[in-house]
Amino acid sequence: MPTPRKQRRHADIVAALLLIALGALVAWSSYSLPPPMLEPVGPAVFPRWTGLALMVLAALLLVGALRGLPAAQDAAAVVPVKAAPRNDLALATVVLTFAYVAAMELEWLGFRTATTGYVFIVMLLLTPTGQRLRQVPVATGTALLLGLGLHYLFTRFFYIDLPT
Amino acid sequence: MEPLLSSFVSLFAPVPFAFIFLGVFVGVVVGAIPGLSGAMVIALTLPLTFHMDSTNALVLLVAMYVGATSGGLISATLMRMPGTPAALMTVLDGFPMAKQGQPGRALGFGIMASFIGGLVSWVFLAGLAPPLAEIAVRFGPYEIFSITLVALMLISAVSEGSMLKGLLSGLLGVLVSMVGSDPASGAVRLTMGIADLDGGFRLLPVILGMLVLGQVVKDVVDIDQPIERLSASTRSMFMKFVDLRRQAVNLVRSSLIGTWIGILPGIGGTTAAIASYTTARSFSRHPEKFGKGCEDGIVAAETANNAAVNGALVPLITLGIPGSVIDVILLGALVIHDLTPGPLLFRDSPESAYGIIAAALIANVLMLLIMLVATPWFARLMYVSRAWLMPPIIVFCIIGAFSEGNRMFDVWVMLGFGVLGYAMMRARMSVGPFIIGYILAPIAEVQLRSGLMIYDGSFLPLLTRPVSLGFLLFAVITAFWPLLRRLFERGQTAPSIPDSSAE
């Protein structure tokens, strides 16, 4: 298992490479933009220079990470990490969220049904396993309140349209 | 003076006053709950204000800003977790003092300090904003370009973590802002052929994704972290006059630091709290007590972070340049309500400009009263399970992203930025510079190109116009400050802030 410092180095290397690629792509695509007309500086200049700056700074990050320089004090959590991170839960939540939005986009489910189902599932997913059964009534009530209540509140009170 | 007084009178009408009260109340509640922040609640509330009167909408959001900044003190003191980023330094002394059996005293010091910081900075807001707006009306495009350059440099220099990553984050935000039609020529840039991107990325999906969803994902990842909780006793919560006298110098100094840092565009309360805390420790006769429950530390941090709120409103309403990430959202609110942020706000919509100023003071007073009375009840809200909070927040984000343009495309954009925001947090890249870069870059580009057109392609006025030159020098110094500081301090060990993560 790599040490936290090695993990940070790897993360920095990956981030730097991605940013260099992004900067290169942006700078290259700026050459397809039209030249300036009636003004000294056209639409291509800012994207080009931003892309180049991104490449240069990302290269500095890459060099620093490869040389194993002590990482400058990164944005660190105040609370020490004592429990394992729940990347699995986070991934599941993200996937469910994408599915929730897709269901509304494709009009398989309306806002009320999709929201009720989504809130119910995610609430139980995030509840510790031993407490899930006990939380079913709470999750059900909350899901119905959000699914039906929010629809009423936004469409009839705030006059804000909702997806489907 | 008269427009300000009449704003006060109008805000004491039932409806606007109710909005201010509601804003402070909700802000304090949200600020007290770790994992939620003022930026989140203000971003989520923004879509709800679409059909509101513009003044009511702005005072509600400003009140939330004030409330959330102060509310972070509660969880910082009782749970050792800052409820909002600006309460980061309060943790260092608030929690130890609470653990020593004095939670009420710690909270009382923090609440009073927040109030006084807000009060002092309000005097600067009310005194500086109108004349500054009159001066700013005369600023040309090069002056405004230089100011935005300063802001971009500042946010990168003082963002949490390495300056290099701060700059990269800012540049990413700049890049994202360039997607869509070029403001001058109308040429479509960086859209990858996606027609929905011709208008660029809308403000709300970007903010909701980067600030809110990214944080939600992080909170889910950290959902099993054990949290130590202390009870909130109201015993000794009211600061005595002798305490006030003892803290007088600290209060005034921290207020001025917070106000000044708040005024500097693009920075915000967290940096103000850090600067004030380290200054208080430097001037203290007992610096060894800092980090162990020292009252001076709590006062310095809380005074400054609240002072920064009003300080940050100064560049927002006078120049149209956000003083912090939350001010970016307020800027968005101004635009959504057809108000032109900047010096013309005082001329074209004085009721909104003075309404913001008046609301800031009323909110500060209400914050004091609400927190002194209701903190023990607010403290119980910290125990709300994340499982209950996260799904509604995500649903609100989806509604908010959809509501701006009635497009599901914006919801997908928000989800994408949520993933990006979380990825940046994992890479230890602060999200703040991204947001500020996203907002400031279009302003900088438009102003520079306008200047070049006016002066026939010449960059020289950037250097010959004194205000522009002054800000440019400031930007250069800021960019090279870390290097300069290393050269000056070679061979010396810099004092460091106690690392609470090592406790």
XYZ file of C-alpha atoms in Angstrom:
667
model
C 0.000 0.000 0.000
C 1.656 3.274 -1.048
C 2.241 5.835 1.662
C 0.053 8.949 1.711
C 2.977 10.966 0.406
C 3.467 8.582 -2.511
C -0.245 8.694 -3.200
C -0.062 12.487 -3.319
C 2.858 12.316 -5.726
C 0.974 9.943 -7.999
C -2.094 12.183 -7.865
C 0.047 15.197 -8.741
C 1.636 13.355 -11.665
C -1.728 12.273 -13.061
C -3.193 15.750 -12.582
C -0.181 17.386 -14.222
C -0.303 15.100 -17.252
C -4.023 15.682 -17.703
C -3.578 19.431 -17.420
C -0.701 19.448 -19.915
C -2.869 17.519 -22.363
C -5.778 19.895 -21.773
C -3.580 22.952 -22.220
C -2.151 21.564 -25.431
C -5.603 20.779 -26.769
C -6.874 24.263 -25.977
C -3.830 26.013 -27.446
C -4.030 23.868 -30.602
C -7.766 24.451 -31.043
C -7.264 28.210 -30.727
C -5.551 28.162 -34.136
C -8.834 27.245 -35.758
C -10.466 30.420 -34.475
C -10.875 33.359 -36.847
C -8.224 36.092 -36.909
C -9.011 39.480 -35.352
C -11.259 41.764 -37.318
C -11.625 45.435 -36.463
C -9.718 44.926 -33.221
C -6.068 44.348 -32.341
C -6.671 41.172 -30.319
C -8.987 38.498 -31.603
C -10.893 35.632 -29.995
C -7.944 33.242 -30.201
C -5.454 35.094 -28.018
C -6.872 34.471 -24.560
C -7.567 30.745 -25.025
C -4.135 30.275 -26.592
C -2.255 31.989 -23.798
C -4.365 30.310 -21.150
C -3.631 26.920 -22.701
C 0.075 27.665 -22.853
C 0.149 28.942 -19.270
C -1.674 25.815 -18.175
C 0.928 23.637 -19.904
C 3.840 25.517 -18.357
C 2.468 25.459 -14.817
C 1.374 21.844 -15.113
C 4.877 20.979 -16.313
C 6.280 22.621 -13.178
C 3.912 20.527 -11.088
C 5.005 17.401 -12.950
C 8.698 18.157 -12.472
C 8.153 18.766 -8.772
C 6.196 15.546 -8.366
C 8.736 13.460 -10.311
C 11.625 14.852 -8.322
C 9.766 13.905 -5.147
C 10.030 17.420 -3.780
C 8.341 17.873 -0.380
C 4.807 18.757 -1.296
C 3.989 22.333 -0.400
C 1.391 22.403 2.326
C -1.655 21.145 0.492
C -5.231 21.881 1.384
C -5.443 19.468 4.301
C -8.372 18.350 6.406
C -8.544 19.774 9.912
C -9.887 16.488 11.255
C -7.396 13.627 11.224
C -8.495 10.663 9.126
C -9.390 7.840 11.508
C -11.782 5.744 9.410
C -11.353 4.319 5.951
C -12.756 6.524 3.198
C -16.005 5.202 1.742
C -15.147 5.537 -1.929
C -17.608 2.734 -2.650
C -20.478 4.702 -1.153
C -19.453 7.832 -2.994
C -19.288 5.963 -6.296
C -22.663 4.384 -5.708
C -24.169 7.765 -4.851
C -22.711 9.318 -7.999
C -23.966 6.452 -10.185
C -27.436 6.646 -8.637
C -27.494 10.392 -9.163
C -26.584 10.013 -12.812
C -29.278 7.350 -13.163
C -31.823 9.619 -11.463
C -31.099 12.450 -13.879
C -31.069 10.090 -16.863
C -34.455 8.674 -15.889
C -35.941 12.173 -15.969
C -34.090 13.223 -19.127
C -35.324 10.163 -21.006
C -38.780 10.675 -19.517
C -38.919 7.188 -18.061
C -39.981 8.705 -14.763
C -41.446 12.036 -13.789
C -39.843 14.310 -11.184
C -42.075 13.155 -8.349
C -41.539 9.429 -8.875
C -37.858 9.701 -9.691
C -37.132 11.955 -6.721
C -39.082 9.815 -4.274
C -37.268 6.678 -5.381
C -33.869 8.347 -5.492
C -34.087 9.928 -2.038
C -35.357 6.682 -0.503
C -32.559 4.601 -1.959
C -29.732 7.030 -1.256
C -30.863 7.706 2.313
C -30.804 4.006 3.074
C -27.540 3.566 1.215
C -25.847 6.200 3.376
C -27.297 4.824 6.612
C -25.068 2.350 8.462
C -26.115 -1.209 7.637
C -27.285 -2.099 11.132
C -29.664 0.865 11.262
C -31.227 0.592 7.816
C -34.334 -1.337 8.780
C -35.091 1.138 11.532
C -34.677 4.051 9.148
C -37.064 2.729 6.485
C -40.086 4.709 7.803
C -37.983 7.890 8.045
C -36.555 7.376 4.583
C -40.016 6.708 3.179
C -41.480 9.818 4.770
C -38.585 12.003 3.706
C -38.637 10.654 0.161
C -42.361 11.289 -0.211
C -42.048 14.743 1.329
C -39.293 15.718 -1.051
C -40.718 14.095 -4.122
C -44.239 15.386 -3.756
C -43.660 18.412 -1.570
C -40.878 19.937 -3.623
C -42.854 19.479 -6.821
C -45.793 21.341 -5.314
C -43.608 24.023 -3.735
C -41.606 24.837 -6.831
C -44.346 24.594 -9.439
C -47.231 26.142 -7.503
C -45.496 28.513 -5.082
C -42.216 29.592 -6.642
C -43.450 29.073 -10.220
C -40.213 27.382 -11.153
C -40.391 24.607 -13.727
C -39.039 21.221 -12.807
C -37.650 18.473 -15.008
C -40.612 16.544 -16.535
C -26.539 59.471 4.122
C -30.153 60.006 3.177
C -30.397 57.064 0.755
C -28.887 54.822 3.424
C -31.339 55.999 6.077
C -34.301 55.496 3.789
C -33.006 51.996 3.024
C -32.990 51.251 6.729
C -36.544 52.474 7.014
C -37.709 50.358 4.093
C -35.951 47.221 5.373
C -37.802 47.448 8.679
C -41.045 46.826 6.810
C -42.454 43.363 7.660
C -41.565 41.544 4.431
C -37.926 42.572 3.970
C -37.263 42.298 7.703
C -38.716 38.802 7.686
C -36.392 37.883 4.836
C -33.389 39.213 6.722
C -34.405 37.284 9.840
C -34.984 34.137 7.809
C -31.684 34.581 6.021
C -29.695 34.948 9.238
C -31.528 32.046 10.866
C -31.020 29.672 7.957
C -27.451 30.879 7.518
C -26.565 30.175 11.158
C -28.215 26.743 11.017
C -26.406 25.793 7.833
C -23.149 27.286 9.027
C -23.353 25.183 12.177
C -23.673 21.899 10.323
C -20.315 20.527 9.182
C -20.298 19.616 5.539
C -22.635 22.446 4.652
C -21.403 25.957 4.031
C -22.633 29.452 3.381
C -21.693 29.150 -0.269
C -23.820 26.024 -0.564
C -26.932 27.476 1.008
C -26.658 30.740 -0.893
C -26.101 28.921 -4.185
C -29.089 26.662 -3.464
C -31.271 29.620 -2.485
C -30.409 31.645 -5.577
C -32.881 29.871 -7.894
C -35.642 30.401 -5.327
C -35.168 34.153 -5.659
C -35.815 34.313 -9.394
C -39.340 35.608 -8.954
C -38.686 37.678 -5.867
C -38.300 41.427 -5.695
C -34.612 42.132 -6.306
C -34.028 44.009 -3.043
C -35.707 41.277 -0.993
C -33.651 38.652 -2.804
C -30.389 40.472 -2.155
C -31.060 41.160 1.521
C -32.014 37.513 2.028
C -28.755 36.337 0.481
C -26.623 38.894 2.336
C -28.285 37.871 5.605
C -27.484 34.223 4.862
C -23.880 35.242 4.227
C -23.661 36.919 7.631
C -25.432 34.066 9.406
C -23.430 31.277 7.815
C -20.087 32.932 8.528
C -21.007 33.185 12.196
C -22.727 29.796 12.425
C -19.511 27.971 11.637
C -18.309 28.900 15.116
C -20.735 26.442 16.736
C -19.422 23.234 15.212
C -15.861 24.546 15.281
C -16.178 24.894 19.062
C -18.270 21.848 19.891
C -17.186 19.325 17.263
C -13.690 20.456 16.291
C -14.941 20.815 12.731
C -15.384 24.187 11.079
C -18.983 24.514 9.981
C -17.775 26.852 7.289
C -14.249 27.296 5.930
C -13.995 30.703 7.583
C -14.203 29.031 11.013
C -11.053 27.033 10.379
C -8.936 28.949 12.876
C -11.677 29.017 15.508
C -11.264 25.253 15.867
C -7.732 25.684 17.203
C -8.810 27.406 20.407
C -12.591 27.055 20.494
C -12.613 23.282 20.803
C -9.836 23.064 23.421
C -11.603 25.683 25.528
C -14.871 23.780 25.224
C -13.107 20.575 26.193
C -11.772 22.280 29.286
C -15.356 22.685 30.438
C -16.053 26.155 29.085
C -18.087 25.684 25.900
C -20.400 28.565 26.761
C -17.530 30.960 27.291
C -15.904 29.905 24.023
C -19.150 30.379 22.136
C -19.864 33.670 23.871
C -16.468 35.072 22.949
C -16.930 33.959 19.367
C -20.422 35.397 19.027
C -19.482 38.764 20.475
C -16.315 38.889 18.399
C -18.324 38.118 15.268
C -20.718 40.935 16.081
C -18.017 43.516 16.740
C -16.063 42.490 13.633
C -19.206 42.887 11.569
C -19.950 46.245 13.156
C -16.513 47.765 12.564
C -16.347 46.553 8.987
C -19.839 47.856 8.354
C -18.624 51.358 9.133
C -16.036 50.939 6.372
C -18.635 49.497 4.014
C -21.044 52.362 4.557
C -18.288 54.972 4.523
C -16.186 53.676 1.641
C -18.625 52.190 -0.814
C -20.467 55.295 -2.048
C -17.367 57.481 -2.596
C -15.448 54.548 -4.053
C -18.271 53.947 -6.510
C -18.040 57.568 -7.598
C -14.309 57.218 -8.187
C -14.713 53.848 -9.900
C -17.103 55.316 -12.447
C -14.099 57.119 -13.870
C -12.034 53.945 -14.150
C -11.257 52.980 -17.696
C -10.945 49.481 -19.098
C -7.255 49.210 -18.237
C -7.892 50.059 -14.581
C -10.551 47.399 -14.308
C -8.326 44.905 -16.123
C -5.506 45.587 -13.654
C -7.834 45.138 -10.681
C -9.060 41.791 -11.981
C -5.449 40.751 -12.543
C -4.702 41.574 -8.906
C -7.657 39.475 -7.814
C -6.533 36.530 -9.935
C -3.031 36.733 -8.518
C -4.262 37.178 -4.951
C -6.595 34.217 -4.949
C -3.835 31.993 -6.223
C -1.273 33.348 -3.805
C -3.394 32.963 -0.721
C -5.497 29.920 -1.614
C -5.117 27.017 0.741
C -2.131 24.971 -0.171
C 0.519 25.559 -2.808
C 0.439 28.652 -4.966
C 1.179 26.577 -8.036
C -1.976 24.542 -7.528
C -3.892 27.717 -6.796
C -2.761 29.190 -10.105
C -3.643 25.993 -11.928
C -7.079 26.000 -10.343
C -7.575 29.639 -11.326
C -6.451 28.920 -14.898
C -8.910 26.056 -15.161
C -11.657 28.426 -14.132
C -10.449 30.932 -16.718
C -10.546 28.216 -19.352
C -14.070 27.151 -18.481
C -15.227 30.752 -18.736
C -14.000 30.950 -22.330
C -16.267 28.211 -23.586
C -18.985 29.664 -25.781
C -19.339 32.789 -27.841
C -16.537 35.292 -27.739
C -17.974 38.467 -26.152
C -16.526 40.799 -28.789
C -16.638 38.966 -32.099
C -19.252 36.305 -31.410
C -16.922 33.548 -32.612
C -17.676 30.260 -30.911
C -14.788 28.923 -28.837
C -13.944 25.576 -27.230
C -17.438 24.110 -27.607
C -16.283 20.867 -29.241
C -19.193 21.243 -31.660
C -21.826 20.986 -28.895
C -24.549 23.468 -29.784
C -25.768 23.723 -26.182
C -22.400 25.213 -25.251
C -22.637 28.127 -27.665
C -23.842 30.264 -24.789
C -21.109 28.959 -22.522
C -21.483 27.278 -19.157
C -24.171 28.935 -17.072
C -23.216 30.279 -13.672
C -25.452 28.164 -11.431
C -24.495 24.714 -12.770
C -20.815 25.576 -12.412
C -21.175 26.933 -8.882
C -23.537 24.211 -7.696
C -21.332 21.532 -9.181
C -17.969 22.816 -7.990
C -18.958 24.164 -4.579
C -21.843 21.971 -3.532
C -21.764 18.602 -5.290
C -18.030 18.241 -4.983
C -18.339 18.799 -1.233
C -21.267 16.369 -1.016
C -19.186 13.624 -2.600
C -16.362 14.376 -0.178
C -18.776 14.248 2.752
C -20.021 10.847 1.610
C -16.436 9.590 1.345
C -15.810 10.814 4.905
C -19.162 9.606 6.225
C -17.639 7.122 8.651
C -15.263 9.615 10.271
C -15.865 9.616 14.025
C -16.870 12.978 15.345
C -16.259 14.067 18.894
C -19.144 16.139 20.186
C -19.453 18.309 23.241
C -22.630 19.688 24.716
C -23.404 23.361 24.368
C -23.900 24.867 27.763
C -25.075 28.438 27.884
C -23.384 28.963 31.190
C -21.032 31.975 31.057
C -21.956 32.597 27.456
C -22.333 36.333 27.795
C -19.084 38.215 27.462
C -18.477 40.436 30.485
C -17.387 44.044 30.209
C -14.002 43.204 31.748
C -13.465 40.602 29.004
C -14.472 43.139 26.392
C -11.971 45.637 27.760
C -9.226 43.048 27.861
C -9.898 42.097 24.242
C -10.344 45.668 22.980
C -7.030 45.912 21.112
C -7.431 42.425 19.668
C -10.976 43.235 18.550
C -10.023 46.459 16.807
C -6.904 45.028 15.204
C -8.665 41.896 13.997
C -11.579 43.932 12.657
C -9.226 46.074 10.613
C -7.310 43.057 9.307
C -10.540 41.297 8.383
C -11.991 44.372 6.717
C -8.869 45.064 4.698
C -8.441 41.465 3.554
C -12.132 41.333 2.755
C -11.785 44.428 0.584
C -8.946 42.859 -1.393
C -10.773 41.200 -4.228
C -10.981 37.443 -4.421
C -9.792 36.420 -0.970
C -12.415 36.097 1.746
C -12.975 35.172 5.376
C -10.715 32.154 5.711
C -7.585 34.075 4.843
C -8.715 36.952 7.039
C -9.108 34.588 9.981
C -5.689 33.041 9.394
C -3.960 36.422 9.077
C -5.689 37.796 12.149
C -4.954 34.693 14.231
C -1.259 34.668 13.366
C -1.025 38.401 14.015
C -2.706 38.038 17.403
C -0.283 35.275 18.295
C 2.692 37.370 17.184
C 1.590 40.270 19.364
C 0.569 38.147 22.321
C 2.590 38.098 25.530
C 1.734 34.414 25.831
C 1.896 32.938 22.323
C 2.398 29.477 23.805
C -1.238 29.555 24.949
C -2.541 29.724 21.402
C -3.937 26.418 20.246
C -4.776 25.358 23.795
C -8.001 27.225 24.449
C -6.813 30.811 24.306
C -9.553 33.447 24.233
C -7.429 35.747 22.114
C -7.317 33.139 19.352
C -11.086 32.749 19.231
C -11.605 36.501 19.239
C -9.024 37.142 16.531
C -10.404 34.470 14.202
C -14.091 35.216 14.600
C -13.695 38.999 14.498
C -11.747 38.866 11.275
C -13.880 36.359 9.409
C -17.027 38.381 10.075
C -15.276 41.648 9.297
C -14.273 40.174 5.954
C -17.949 39.693 5.035
C -18.656 43.407 4.894
C -15.193 44.165 3.579
C -15.802 41.825 0.647
C -19.044 43.601 -0.164
C -17.086 46.788 -0.903
C -15.441 45.661 -4.174
C -18.589 43.744 -5.101
C -20.980 46.660 -5.096
C -18.510 49.363 -6.108
C -16.464 47.606 -8.781
C -18.498 44.526 -9.595
C -15.555 42.385 -8.515
C -16.295 39.647 -5.992
C -14.428 39.838 -2.717
C -14.823 36.113 -2.044
C -16.380 32.961 -3.448
C -19.709 33.769 -1.811
C -19.577 37.206 -3.379
C -19.361 35.465 -6.742
C -22.807 34.042 -6.035
C -24.061 37.442 -4.937
C -22.682 38.820 -8.189
C -24.706 36.193 -9.984
C -27.771 37.262 -8.025
C -27.298 40.851 -9.146
C -27.050 39.774 -12.770
C -30.043 37.439 -12.534
C -32.132 40.304 -11.187
C -31.091 42.571 -14.059
C -28.863 44.702 -11.898
C -25.500 45.879 -13.192
C -22.841 45.155 -10.579
C -20.203 47.823 -10.262
C -20.112 51.577 -9.815
C -23.269 52.113 -11.856
C -25.260 50.158 -9.257
C -25.357 53.214 -7.005
C -26.570 55.376 -9.850
C -29.024 53.046 -11.563
C -30.324 50.997 -8.619
C -29.506 52.902 -5.418
C -32.222 51.063 -3.487
C -30.416 47.787 -4.158
C -26.946 49.138 -3.397
C -27.984 50.835 -0.160
C -30.289 47.952 0.628
C -27.289 45.616 0.681
C -25.410 47.985 2.976
C -28.330 48.418 5.349
C -29.123 44.692 5.354
C -25.546 43.889 6.336
C -25.934 45.868 9.586
C -29.411 44.610 10.425
C -28.277 41.044 9.763
C -25.284 41.522 12.049
C -27.507 42.652 14.934
C -29.978 39.826 14.340
C -27.109 37.368 14.210
C -26.014 38.446 17.688
C -29.503 38.091 19.124
C -30.311 34.811 17.410
C -27.039 33.162 18.321
C -27.084 34.279 21.958
C -30.594 32.903 22.370
C -30.678 29.834 20.165
C -27.168 28.388 20.031
C -27.934 25.403 22.306
C -30.751 24.383 19.947
C -28.628 24.975 16.865
C -25.962 22.781 18.406
C -28.346 19.806 18.298
C -28.614 20.188 14.544
C -24.999 19.198 14.223
C -26.111 15.660 15.070
C -28.276 15.415 11.945
C -27.140 12.402 10.010
C -25.427 12.940 6.682
C -27.721 10.285 5.283
C -30.607 12.694 5.826
C -28.835 15.776 4.510
C -27.094 14.628 1.354
C -30.040 13.437 -0.765
C -32.096 16.636 -0.303
C -29.030 18.743 -1.078
C -28.438 16.843 -4.303
C -32.095 17.196 -5.291
C -31.959 20.938 -4.601
C -28.827 21.186 -6.741
C -30.575 19.479 -9.624
C -33.563 21.773 -9.326
C -31.305 24.796 -9.117
C -29.242 23.825 -12.154
C -32.363 23.082 -14.182
C -34.244 26.188 -13.192
C -31.845 28.737 -14.661
C -32.403 27.738 -18.267
C -35.010 24.952 -18.098
C -32.512 22.589 -19.681
C -31.481 19.133 -18.558
C -28.162 19.851 -20.267
C -27.344 22.228 -17.417
C -28.005 19.440 -14.916
C -25.507 17.208 -16.713
C -23.043 20.105 -16.732
C -23.508 20.463 -12.985
C -22.903 16.761 -12.429
C -19.771 16.988 -14.537
C -18.475 19.929 -12.519
C -19.352 18.077 -9.358
C -17.044 15.260 -10.410
C -14.386 17.798 -11.378
C -14.779 19.625 -8.067
C -14.312 16.412 -6.119
C -11.344 15.398 -8.282
C -9.736 18.762 -7.571
C -10.297 18.314 -3.833
C -8.664 14.876 -4.037
C -5.751 16.433 -5.895
C -5.607 19.011 -3.094
C -6.422 21.863 -5.409
C -8.532 24.545 -3.843
C -11.810 25.165 -5.656
C -12.004 28.842 -4.689
C -9.512 30.096 -7.311
C -11.399 28.154 -9.971
C -14.649 29.944 -9.186
C -13.044 33.360 -8.994
C -11.099 32.743 -12.227
C -14.322 31.664 -13.929
C -16.027 34.898 -12.946
C -13.155 37.339 -13.400
C -11.676 36.100 -16.672
C -14.499 37.356 -18.905
C -14.320 40.744 -17.179
C -10.548 40.877 -17.670
C -10.761 39.841 -21.334
C -13.519 42.264 -22.237
C -11.821 45.159 -20.483
C -8.391 44.474 -21.989
C -9.778 44.136 -25.490
C -11.857 47.286 -25.043
C -8.775 49.127 -23.861
C -6.772 47.937 -26.826
C -9.477 49.087 -29.196
C -9.700 52.498 -27.544
C -5.930 53.007 -27.549
C -5.328 51.596 -31.040
C -3.735 48.369 -29.875
C -1.354 50.015 -27.425
C -0.611 48.361 -24.069
C 1.233 51.474 -22.900
C -1.671 53.070 -21.013
C -1.569 50.004 -18.727
C 1.717 51.405 -17.495
C 1.174 55.125 -17.899
C -2.168 55.388 -16.151
C -1.304 55.615 -12.426
C -4.171 53.513 -11.012
C -3.587 50.801 -13.575
C 0.168 50.826 -12.958
C -0.343 50.660 -9.216
C -2.543 47.603 -9.433
C -0.238 45.953 -11.971
C 2.721 46.373 -9.624
C 0.633 44.918 -6.828
C -0.216 41.937 -9.044
C 3.450 41.365 -9.907
C 4.529 41.613 -6.273
C 1.806 39.173 -5.285
C 2.862 36.729 -7.978
C 6.482 36.788 -6.846
C 5.816 37.203 -3.121
C 6.501 33.561 -2.153
C 9.875 33.723 -3.918
C 10.708 37.113 -2.419
C 9.739 35.897 1.029
C 12.001 32.837 0.683
C 14.911 35.070 -0.333
C 14.370 37.371 2.646
C 13.848 34.572 5.114
C 16.699 32.340 3.934
C 18.150 30.549 6.877
C 15.293 31.477 9.179
C 12.610 29.079 10.390
C 9.207 30.627 9.777
C 6.719 30.339 12.657
C 4.005 27.915 11.725
C 0.390 27.552 12.722
C -0.108 24.566 15.065
C -1.170 21.594 12.968
C -4.431 20.466 14.533
C -4.399 17.313 12.429
C -1.462 16.094 14.484
C -3.436 16.202 17.744
